[in-house]
Coordinates of N, CA and C and ligand atoms in Angstrom, one line a residue:
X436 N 14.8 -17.7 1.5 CA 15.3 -17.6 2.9 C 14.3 -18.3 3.9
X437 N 14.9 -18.7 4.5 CA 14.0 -19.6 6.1 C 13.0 -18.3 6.6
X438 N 12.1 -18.9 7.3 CA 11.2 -17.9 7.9 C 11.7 -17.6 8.9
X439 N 12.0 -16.5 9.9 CA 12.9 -16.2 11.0 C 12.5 -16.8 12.2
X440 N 12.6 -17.1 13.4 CA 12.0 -17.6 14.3 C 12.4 -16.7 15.6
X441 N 13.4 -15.7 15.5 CA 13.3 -14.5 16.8 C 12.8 -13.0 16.3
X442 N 12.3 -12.1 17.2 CA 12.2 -11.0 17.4 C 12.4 -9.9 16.3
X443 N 13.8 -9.9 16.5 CA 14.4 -8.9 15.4 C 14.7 -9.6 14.2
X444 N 15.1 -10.7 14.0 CA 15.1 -11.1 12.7 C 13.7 -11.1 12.2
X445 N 12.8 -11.3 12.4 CA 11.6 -11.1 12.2 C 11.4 -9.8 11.7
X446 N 11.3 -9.0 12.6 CA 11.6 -7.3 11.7 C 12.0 -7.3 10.8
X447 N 13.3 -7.3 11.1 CA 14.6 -7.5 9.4 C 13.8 -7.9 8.4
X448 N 13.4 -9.0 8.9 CA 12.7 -9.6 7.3 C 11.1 -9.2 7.2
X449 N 10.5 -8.6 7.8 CA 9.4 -8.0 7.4 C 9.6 -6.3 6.4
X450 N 10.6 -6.1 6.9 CA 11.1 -4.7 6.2 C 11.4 -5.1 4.6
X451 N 12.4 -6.3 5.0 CA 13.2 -6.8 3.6 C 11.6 -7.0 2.8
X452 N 11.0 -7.8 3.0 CA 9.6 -8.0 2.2 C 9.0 -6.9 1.6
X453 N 9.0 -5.8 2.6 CA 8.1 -4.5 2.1 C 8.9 -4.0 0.9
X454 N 10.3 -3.6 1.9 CA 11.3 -3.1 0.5 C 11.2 -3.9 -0.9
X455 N 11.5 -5.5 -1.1 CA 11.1 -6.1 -2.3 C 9.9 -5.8 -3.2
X456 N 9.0 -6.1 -2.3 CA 7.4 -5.7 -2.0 C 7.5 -4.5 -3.5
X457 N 7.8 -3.4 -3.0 CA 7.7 -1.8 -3.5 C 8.6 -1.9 -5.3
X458 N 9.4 -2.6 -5.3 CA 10.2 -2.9 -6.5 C 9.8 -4.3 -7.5
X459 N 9.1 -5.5 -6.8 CA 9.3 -6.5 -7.5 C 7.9 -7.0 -8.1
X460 N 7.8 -7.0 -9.2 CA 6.7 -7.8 -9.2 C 6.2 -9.0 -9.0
X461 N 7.3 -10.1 -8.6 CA 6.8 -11.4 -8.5 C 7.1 -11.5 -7.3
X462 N 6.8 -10.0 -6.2 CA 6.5 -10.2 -4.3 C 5.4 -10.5 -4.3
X463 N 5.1 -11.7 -3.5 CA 3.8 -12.0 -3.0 C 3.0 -10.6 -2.2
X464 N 4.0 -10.4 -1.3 CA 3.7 -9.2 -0.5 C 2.9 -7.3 -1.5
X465 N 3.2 -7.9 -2.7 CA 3.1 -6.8 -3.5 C 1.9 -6.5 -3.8
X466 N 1.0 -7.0 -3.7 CA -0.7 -6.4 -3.8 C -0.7 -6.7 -2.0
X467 N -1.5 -5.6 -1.8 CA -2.3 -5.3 -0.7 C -3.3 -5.2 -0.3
X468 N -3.9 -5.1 0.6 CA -5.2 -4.6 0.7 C -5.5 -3.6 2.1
X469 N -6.0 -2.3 1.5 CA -5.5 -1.1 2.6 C -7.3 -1.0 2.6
X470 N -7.2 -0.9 4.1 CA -8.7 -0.2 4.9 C -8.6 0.8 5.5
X471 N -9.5 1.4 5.1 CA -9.8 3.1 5.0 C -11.2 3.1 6.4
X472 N -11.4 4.1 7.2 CA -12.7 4.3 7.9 C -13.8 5.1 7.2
X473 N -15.0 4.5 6.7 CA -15.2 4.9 5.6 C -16.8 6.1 6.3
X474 N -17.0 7.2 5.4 CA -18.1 8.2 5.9 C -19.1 7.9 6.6
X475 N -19.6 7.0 6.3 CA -20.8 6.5 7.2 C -20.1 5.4 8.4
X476 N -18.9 5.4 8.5 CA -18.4 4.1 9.6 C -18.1 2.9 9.3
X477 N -18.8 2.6 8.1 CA -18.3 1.1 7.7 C -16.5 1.1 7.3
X478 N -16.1 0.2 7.8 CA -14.7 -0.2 6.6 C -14.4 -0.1 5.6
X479 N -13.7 0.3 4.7 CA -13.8 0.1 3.2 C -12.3 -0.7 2.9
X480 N -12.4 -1.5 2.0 CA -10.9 -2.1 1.9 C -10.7 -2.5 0.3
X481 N -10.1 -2.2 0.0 CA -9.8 -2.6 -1.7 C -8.1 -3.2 -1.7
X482 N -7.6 -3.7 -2.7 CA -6.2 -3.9 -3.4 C -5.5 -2.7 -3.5
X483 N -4.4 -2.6 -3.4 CA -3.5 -1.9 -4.2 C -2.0 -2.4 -4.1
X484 N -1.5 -1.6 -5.3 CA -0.4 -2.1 -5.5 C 0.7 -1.2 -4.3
X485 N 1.7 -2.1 -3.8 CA 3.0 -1.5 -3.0 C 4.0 -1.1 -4.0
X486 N 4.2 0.2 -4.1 CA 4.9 1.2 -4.6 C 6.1 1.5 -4.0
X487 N 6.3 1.5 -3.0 CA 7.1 2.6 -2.1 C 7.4 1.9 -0.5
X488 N 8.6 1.6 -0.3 CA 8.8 1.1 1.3 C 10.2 1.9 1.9
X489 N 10.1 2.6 3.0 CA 11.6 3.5 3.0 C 11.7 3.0 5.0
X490 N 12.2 2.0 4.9 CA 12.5 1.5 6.5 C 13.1 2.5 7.5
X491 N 13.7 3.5 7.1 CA 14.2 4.5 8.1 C 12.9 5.4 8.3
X492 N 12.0 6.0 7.2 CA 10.8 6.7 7.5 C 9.4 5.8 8.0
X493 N 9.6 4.9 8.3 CA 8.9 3.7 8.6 C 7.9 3.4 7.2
X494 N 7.8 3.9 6.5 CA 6.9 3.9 5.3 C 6.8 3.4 4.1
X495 N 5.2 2.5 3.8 CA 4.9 1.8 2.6 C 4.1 3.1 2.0
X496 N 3.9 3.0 0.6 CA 3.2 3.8 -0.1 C 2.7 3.1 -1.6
X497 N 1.3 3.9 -1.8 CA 1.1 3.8 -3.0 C 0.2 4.4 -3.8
X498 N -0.3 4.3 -5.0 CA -0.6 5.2 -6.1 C -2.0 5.5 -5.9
X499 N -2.6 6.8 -5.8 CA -3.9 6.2 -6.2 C -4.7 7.6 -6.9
X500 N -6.0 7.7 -7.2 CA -6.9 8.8 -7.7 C -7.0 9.6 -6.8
X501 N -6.6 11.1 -6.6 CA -7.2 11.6 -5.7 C -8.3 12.1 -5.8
X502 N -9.4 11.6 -6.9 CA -10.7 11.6 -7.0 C -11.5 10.4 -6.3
X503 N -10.9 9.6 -5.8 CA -11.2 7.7 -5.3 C -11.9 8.2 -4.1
X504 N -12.8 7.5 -4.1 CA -13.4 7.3 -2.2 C -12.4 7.2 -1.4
X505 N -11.4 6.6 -1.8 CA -10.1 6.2 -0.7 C -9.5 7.6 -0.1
X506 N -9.2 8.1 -1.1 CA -8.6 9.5 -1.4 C -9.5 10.3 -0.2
X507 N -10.7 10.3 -0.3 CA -11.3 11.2 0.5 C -11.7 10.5 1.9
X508 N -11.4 9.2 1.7 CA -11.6 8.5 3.3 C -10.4 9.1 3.7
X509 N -8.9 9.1 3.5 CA -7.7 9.2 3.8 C -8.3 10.8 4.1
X510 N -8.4 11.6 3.5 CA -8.7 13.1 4.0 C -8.9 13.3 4.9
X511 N -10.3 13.1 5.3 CA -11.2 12.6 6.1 C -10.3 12.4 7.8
X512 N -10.2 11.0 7.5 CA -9.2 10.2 8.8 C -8.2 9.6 7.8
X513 N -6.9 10.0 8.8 CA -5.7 9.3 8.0 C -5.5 7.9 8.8
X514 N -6.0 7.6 9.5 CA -5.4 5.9 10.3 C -6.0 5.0 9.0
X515 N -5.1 4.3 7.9 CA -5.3 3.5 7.9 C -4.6 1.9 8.2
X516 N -4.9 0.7 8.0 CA -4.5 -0.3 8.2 C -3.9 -1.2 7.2
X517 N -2.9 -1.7 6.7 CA -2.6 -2.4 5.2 C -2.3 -3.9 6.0
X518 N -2.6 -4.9 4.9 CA -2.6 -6.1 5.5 C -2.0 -7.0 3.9
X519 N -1.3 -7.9 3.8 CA -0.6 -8.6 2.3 C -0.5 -9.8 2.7
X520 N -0.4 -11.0 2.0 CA -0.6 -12.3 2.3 C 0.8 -12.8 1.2
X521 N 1.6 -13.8 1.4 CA 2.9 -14.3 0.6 C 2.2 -15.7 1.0
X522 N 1.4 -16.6 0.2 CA 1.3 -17.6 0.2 C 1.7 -18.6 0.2
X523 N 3.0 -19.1 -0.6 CA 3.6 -19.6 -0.5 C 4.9 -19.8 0.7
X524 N 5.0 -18.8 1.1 CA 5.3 -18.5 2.6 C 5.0 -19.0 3.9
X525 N 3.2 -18.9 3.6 CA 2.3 -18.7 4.7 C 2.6 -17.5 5.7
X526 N 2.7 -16.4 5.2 CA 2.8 -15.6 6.2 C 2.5 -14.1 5.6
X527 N 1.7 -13.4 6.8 CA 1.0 -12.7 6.8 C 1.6 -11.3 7.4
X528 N 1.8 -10.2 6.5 CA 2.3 -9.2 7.1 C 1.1 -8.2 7.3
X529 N 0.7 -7.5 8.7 CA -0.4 -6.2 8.9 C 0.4 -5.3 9.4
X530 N -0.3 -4.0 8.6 CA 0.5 -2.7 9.6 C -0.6 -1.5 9.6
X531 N -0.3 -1.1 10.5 CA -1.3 -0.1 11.0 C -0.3 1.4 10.6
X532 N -1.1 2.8 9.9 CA -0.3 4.3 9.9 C -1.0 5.1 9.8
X533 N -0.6 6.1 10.0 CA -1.3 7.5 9.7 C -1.1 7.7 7.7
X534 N -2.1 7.6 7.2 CA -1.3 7.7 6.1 C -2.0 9.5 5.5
X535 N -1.1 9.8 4.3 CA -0.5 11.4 3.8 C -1.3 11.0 2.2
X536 N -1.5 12.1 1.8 CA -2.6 12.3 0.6 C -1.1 13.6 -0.5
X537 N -1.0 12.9 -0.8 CA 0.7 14.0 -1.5 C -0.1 14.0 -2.8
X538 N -0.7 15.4 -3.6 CA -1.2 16.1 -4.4 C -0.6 16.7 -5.5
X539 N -0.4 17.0 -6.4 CA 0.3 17.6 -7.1 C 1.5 18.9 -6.3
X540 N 2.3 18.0 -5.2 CA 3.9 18.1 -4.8 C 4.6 17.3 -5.3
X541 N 5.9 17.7 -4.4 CA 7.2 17.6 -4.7 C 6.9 15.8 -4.9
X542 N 6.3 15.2 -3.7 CA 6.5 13.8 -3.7 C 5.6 13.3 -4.6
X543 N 4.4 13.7 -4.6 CA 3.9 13.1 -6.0 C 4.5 13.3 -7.7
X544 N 4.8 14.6 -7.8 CA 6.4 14.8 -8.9 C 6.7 13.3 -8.9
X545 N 7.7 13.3 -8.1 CA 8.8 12.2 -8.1 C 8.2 10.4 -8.1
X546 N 6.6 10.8 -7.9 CA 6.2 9.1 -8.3 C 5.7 9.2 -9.7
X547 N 5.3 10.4 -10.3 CA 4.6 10.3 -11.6 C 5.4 10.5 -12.2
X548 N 7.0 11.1 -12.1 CA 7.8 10.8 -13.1 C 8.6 9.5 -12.7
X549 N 8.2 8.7 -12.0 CA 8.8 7.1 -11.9 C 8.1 6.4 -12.8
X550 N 6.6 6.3 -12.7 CA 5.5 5.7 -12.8 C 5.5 5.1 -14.3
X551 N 5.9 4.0 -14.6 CA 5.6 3.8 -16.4 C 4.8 4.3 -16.9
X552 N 5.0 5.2 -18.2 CA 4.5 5.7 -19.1 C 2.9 5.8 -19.0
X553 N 2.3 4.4 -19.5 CA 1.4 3.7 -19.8 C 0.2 3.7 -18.5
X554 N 0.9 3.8 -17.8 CA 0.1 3.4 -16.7 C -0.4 4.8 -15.9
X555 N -0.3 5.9 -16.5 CA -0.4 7.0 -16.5 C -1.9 7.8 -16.9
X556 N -2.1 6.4 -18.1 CA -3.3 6.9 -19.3 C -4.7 7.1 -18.1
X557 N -5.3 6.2 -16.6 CA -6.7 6.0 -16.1 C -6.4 7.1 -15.5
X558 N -5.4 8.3 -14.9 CA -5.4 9.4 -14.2 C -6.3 10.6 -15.3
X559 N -6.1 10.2 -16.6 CA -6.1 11.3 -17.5 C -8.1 11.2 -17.9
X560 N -8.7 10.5 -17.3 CA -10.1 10.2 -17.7 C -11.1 11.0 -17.2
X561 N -11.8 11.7 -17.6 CA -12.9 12.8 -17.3 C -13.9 12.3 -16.3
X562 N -14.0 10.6 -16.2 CA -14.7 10.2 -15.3 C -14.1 9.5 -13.8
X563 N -14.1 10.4 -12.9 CA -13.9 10.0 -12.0 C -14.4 8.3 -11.2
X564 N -12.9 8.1 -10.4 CA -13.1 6.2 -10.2 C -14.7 6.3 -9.2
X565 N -15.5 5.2 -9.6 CA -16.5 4.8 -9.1 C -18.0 5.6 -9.5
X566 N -17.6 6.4 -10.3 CA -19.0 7.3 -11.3 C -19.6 6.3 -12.2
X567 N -20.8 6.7 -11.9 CA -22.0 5.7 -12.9 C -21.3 6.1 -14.0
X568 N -21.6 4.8 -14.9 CA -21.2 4.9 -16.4 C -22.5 4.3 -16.9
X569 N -23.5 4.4 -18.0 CA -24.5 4.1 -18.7 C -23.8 2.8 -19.5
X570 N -22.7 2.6 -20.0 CA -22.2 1.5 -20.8 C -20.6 1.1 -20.2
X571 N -20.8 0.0 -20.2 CA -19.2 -0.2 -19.7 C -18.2 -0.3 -20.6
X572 N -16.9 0.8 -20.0 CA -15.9 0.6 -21.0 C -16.4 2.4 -21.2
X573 N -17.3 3.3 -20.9 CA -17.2 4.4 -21.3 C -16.0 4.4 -20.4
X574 N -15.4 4.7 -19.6 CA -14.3 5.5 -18.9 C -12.8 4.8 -19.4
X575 N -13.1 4.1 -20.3 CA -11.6 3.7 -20.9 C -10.7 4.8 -21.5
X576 N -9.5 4.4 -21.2 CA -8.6 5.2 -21.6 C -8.3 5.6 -23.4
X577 N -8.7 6.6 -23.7 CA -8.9 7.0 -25.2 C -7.6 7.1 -26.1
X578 N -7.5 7.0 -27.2 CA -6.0 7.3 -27.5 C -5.3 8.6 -26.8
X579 N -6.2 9.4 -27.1 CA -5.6 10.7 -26.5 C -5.1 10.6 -24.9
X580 N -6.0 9.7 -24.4 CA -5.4 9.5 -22.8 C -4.1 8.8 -22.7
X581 N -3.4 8.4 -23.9 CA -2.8 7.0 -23.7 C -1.8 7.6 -24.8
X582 N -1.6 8.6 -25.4 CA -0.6 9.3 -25.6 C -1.0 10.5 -25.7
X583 N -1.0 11.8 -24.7 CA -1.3 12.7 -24.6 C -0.4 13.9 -25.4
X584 N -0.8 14.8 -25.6 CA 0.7 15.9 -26.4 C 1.0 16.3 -24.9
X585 N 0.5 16.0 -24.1 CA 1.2 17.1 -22.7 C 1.4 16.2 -21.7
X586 N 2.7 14.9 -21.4 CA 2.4 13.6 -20.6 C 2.3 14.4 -19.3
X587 N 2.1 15.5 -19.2 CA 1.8 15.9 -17.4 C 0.1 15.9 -17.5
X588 N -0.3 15.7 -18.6 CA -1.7 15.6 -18.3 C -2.2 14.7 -17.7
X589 N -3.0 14.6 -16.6 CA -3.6 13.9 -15.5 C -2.7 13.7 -13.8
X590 N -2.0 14.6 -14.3 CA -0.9 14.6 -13.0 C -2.3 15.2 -12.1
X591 N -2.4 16.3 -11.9 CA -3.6 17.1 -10.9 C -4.5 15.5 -10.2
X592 N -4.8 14.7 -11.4 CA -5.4 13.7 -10.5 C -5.0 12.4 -9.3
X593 N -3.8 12.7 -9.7 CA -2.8 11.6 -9.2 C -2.3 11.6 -7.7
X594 N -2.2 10.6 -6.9 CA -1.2 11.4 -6.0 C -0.7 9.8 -5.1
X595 N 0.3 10.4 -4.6 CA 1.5 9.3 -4.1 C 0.8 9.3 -2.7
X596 N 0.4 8.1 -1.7 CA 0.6 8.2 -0.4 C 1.5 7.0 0.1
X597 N 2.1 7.6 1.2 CA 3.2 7.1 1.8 C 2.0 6.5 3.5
X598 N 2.5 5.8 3.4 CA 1.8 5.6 4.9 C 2.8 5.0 6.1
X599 N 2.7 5.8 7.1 CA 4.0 6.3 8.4 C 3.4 5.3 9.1
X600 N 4.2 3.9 9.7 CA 3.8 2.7 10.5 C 3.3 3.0 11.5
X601 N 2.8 3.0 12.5 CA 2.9 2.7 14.2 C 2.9 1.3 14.4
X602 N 2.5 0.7 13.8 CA 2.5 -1.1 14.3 C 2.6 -2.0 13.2
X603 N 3.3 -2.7 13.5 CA 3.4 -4.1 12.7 C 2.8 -5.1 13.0
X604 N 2.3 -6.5 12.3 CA 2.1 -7.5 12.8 C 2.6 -8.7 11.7
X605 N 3.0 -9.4 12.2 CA 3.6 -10.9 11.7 C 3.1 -12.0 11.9
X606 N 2.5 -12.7 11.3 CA 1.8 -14.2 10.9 C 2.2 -15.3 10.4
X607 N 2.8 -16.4 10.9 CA 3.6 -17.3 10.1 C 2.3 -18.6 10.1
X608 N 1.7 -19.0 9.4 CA 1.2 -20.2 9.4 C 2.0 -21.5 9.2
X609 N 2.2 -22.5 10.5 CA 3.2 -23.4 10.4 C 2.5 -24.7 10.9
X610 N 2.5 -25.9 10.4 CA 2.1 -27.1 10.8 C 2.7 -27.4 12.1
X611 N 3.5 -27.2 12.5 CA 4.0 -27.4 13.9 C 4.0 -26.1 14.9
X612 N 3.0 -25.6 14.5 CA 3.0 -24.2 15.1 C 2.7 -22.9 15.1
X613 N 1.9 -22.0 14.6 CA 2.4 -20.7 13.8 C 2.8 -19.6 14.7
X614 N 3.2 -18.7 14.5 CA 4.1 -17.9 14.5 C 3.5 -16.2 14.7
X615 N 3.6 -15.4 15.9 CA 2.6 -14.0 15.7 C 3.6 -13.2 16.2
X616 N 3.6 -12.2 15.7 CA 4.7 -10.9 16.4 C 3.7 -9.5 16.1
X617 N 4.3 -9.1 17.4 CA 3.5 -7.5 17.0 C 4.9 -6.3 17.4
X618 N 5.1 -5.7 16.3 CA 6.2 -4.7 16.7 C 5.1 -3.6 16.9
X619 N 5.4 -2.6 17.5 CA 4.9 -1.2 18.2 C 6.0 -0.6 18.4
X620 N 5.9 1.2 17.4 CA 6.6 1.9 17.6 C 6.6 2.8 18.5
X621 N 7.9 2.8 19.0 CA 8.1 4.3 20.4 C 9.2 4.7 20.0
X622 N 10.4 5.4 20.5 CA 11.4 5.2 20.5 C 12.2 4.8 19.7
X623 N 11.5 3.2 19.2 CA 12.2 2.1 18.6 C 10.8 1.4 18.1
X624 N 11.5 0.0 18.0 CA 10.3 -0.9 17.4 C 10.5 -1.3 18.7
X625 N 9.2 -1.8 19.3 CA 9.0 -2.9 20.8 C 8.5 -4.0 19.7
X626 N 8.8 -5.0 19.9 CA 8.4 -6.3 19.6 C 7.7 -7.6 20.9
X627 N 6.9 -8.0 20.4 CA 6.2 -9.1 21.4 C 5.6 -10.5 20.8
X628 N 6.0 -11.4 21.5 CA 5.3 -12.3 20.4 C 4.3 -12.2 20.7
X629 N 2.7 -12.7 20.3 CA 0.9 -12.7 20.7 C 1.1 -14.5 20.2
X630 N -0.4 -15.1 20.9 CA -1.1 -16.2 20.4 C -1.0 -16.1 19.1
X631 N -1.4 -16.9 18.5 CA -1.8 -16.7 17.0 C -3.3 -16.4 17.1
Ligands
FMN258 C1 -4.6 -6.2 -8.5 C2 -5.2 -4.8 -8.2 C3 -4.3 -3.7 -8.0 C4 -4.9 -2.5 -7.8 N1 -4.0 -1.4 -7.5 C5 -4.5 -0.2 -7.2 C6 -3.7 0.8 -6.8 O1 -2.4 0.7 -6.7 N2 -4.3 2.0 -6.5 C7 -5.6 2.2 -6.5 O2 -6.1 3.3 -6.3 N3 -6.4 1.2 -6.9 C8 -5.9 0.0 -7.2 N4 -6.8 -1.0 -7.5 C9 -8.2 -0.8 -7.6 C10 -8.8 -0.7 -6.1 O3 -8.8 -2.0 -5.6 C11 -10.2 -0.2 -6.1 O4 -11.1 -1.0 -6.8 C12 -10.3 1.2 -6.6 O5 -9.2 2.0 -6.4 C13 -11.5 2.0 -6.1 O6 -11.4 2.0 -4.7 P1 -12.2 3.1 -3.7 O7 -13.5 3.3 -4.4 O8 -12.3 2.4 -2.4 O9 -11.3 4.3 -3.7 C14 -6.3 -2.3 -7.8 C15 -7.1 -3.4 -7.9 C16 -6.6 -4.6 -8.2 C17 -7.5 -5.8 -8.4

């Protein structure tokens, strides 16, 4: 599809992105990178994968440790910022939300029994993400992690966040031009175009 060049199509297709985004693997838009306000004030920003986009609840989501630094920045302060790059595109989708820490509930239920099998096994590890390890490769997933007799084992560590928009932003990189939108929720979405 053409890149949009008004307002609300612009939207439309930033939603359509996220939504693909959350299902496909070969979305550009599908790795992320979410910044957290981290304990001492600095930024923190890592990858993750887009899981989850529900356009009526304004909301992207995705998987993570609720042992993670992330996990406990989000605790902490929930504003964080997600930002994804479609290269081929050239265009840059940022959003700003409050985002939600969903723990062994209903909503994290419903992502751990989506979640492939397999991909199940790094929740199940005794060593929590970012703990010294003396040898690398101790924290790999053991047979027993990786087929467990009880597949709810490692759910407790798991958890789904969904993150609730307040702002959008849109980046089109164009040789004749590029392209900036900032939607802001009230009401509705307000849209504006900015400089690049
Ligand atoms: C391609 C890619 C995808 C990743 N996806 C996730 C993810 O969905 N959730 C997650 O918690 N970490 C994911 N990670 C690892 C994070 O980027 C990060 O290294 C890790 O979660 C520790 O971050 P933290 O210490 O800030 O919590 C991914 C890393 C890469 C390179």
């Amino acid at each position: 599809m053409a890149p949009p060049d008004d307002l609300d199509t612009i939207l439309r297709f930033v939603w359509d992105e996220l939504t693909r985004a959350a299902t496909d693997g070969a979305s550009q838009f599908r790795h992320a990178q979410v910044a957290t306000i981290g304990a001492q004030g600095w930024p923190q920003s890592r990858t993750v994968i887009l899981r989850h986009a529900d356009e009526a609840a304004r909301e992207v989501g995705f998987h993570t440790d609720c042992r993670s630094a992330k996990a406990g920045e989000i605790a902490a302060q929930s504003q964080v910022a997600v930002t994804a790059y479609d290269r081929p595109q050239g265009i840059q989708i940022r959003l700003w939300g409050q985002a939600d820490l969903h723990n062994a509930d209903d909503r994290a239920r419903e992502a751990w029994t989506a979640l492939y099998a397999p991909l199940r096994a790094p929740y199940r590890t005794n060593f929590p993400p970012g703990s010294p390890v003396e040898v690398a490769g101790t924290a790999d997933p053991t047979d027993a992690a990786r087929s467990p007799e009880d597949p709810d084992k490692g759910f407790t560590n798991f958890a789904f966040v969904p993150v609730r928009t307040v702002r959008l932003e849109y980046l089109h990189l164009r040789p004749t031009g590029h392209r900036r939108a900032r939607f802001d929720w009230g009401s509705g979405w307000q849209g504006r175009w900015l400089a690049p």
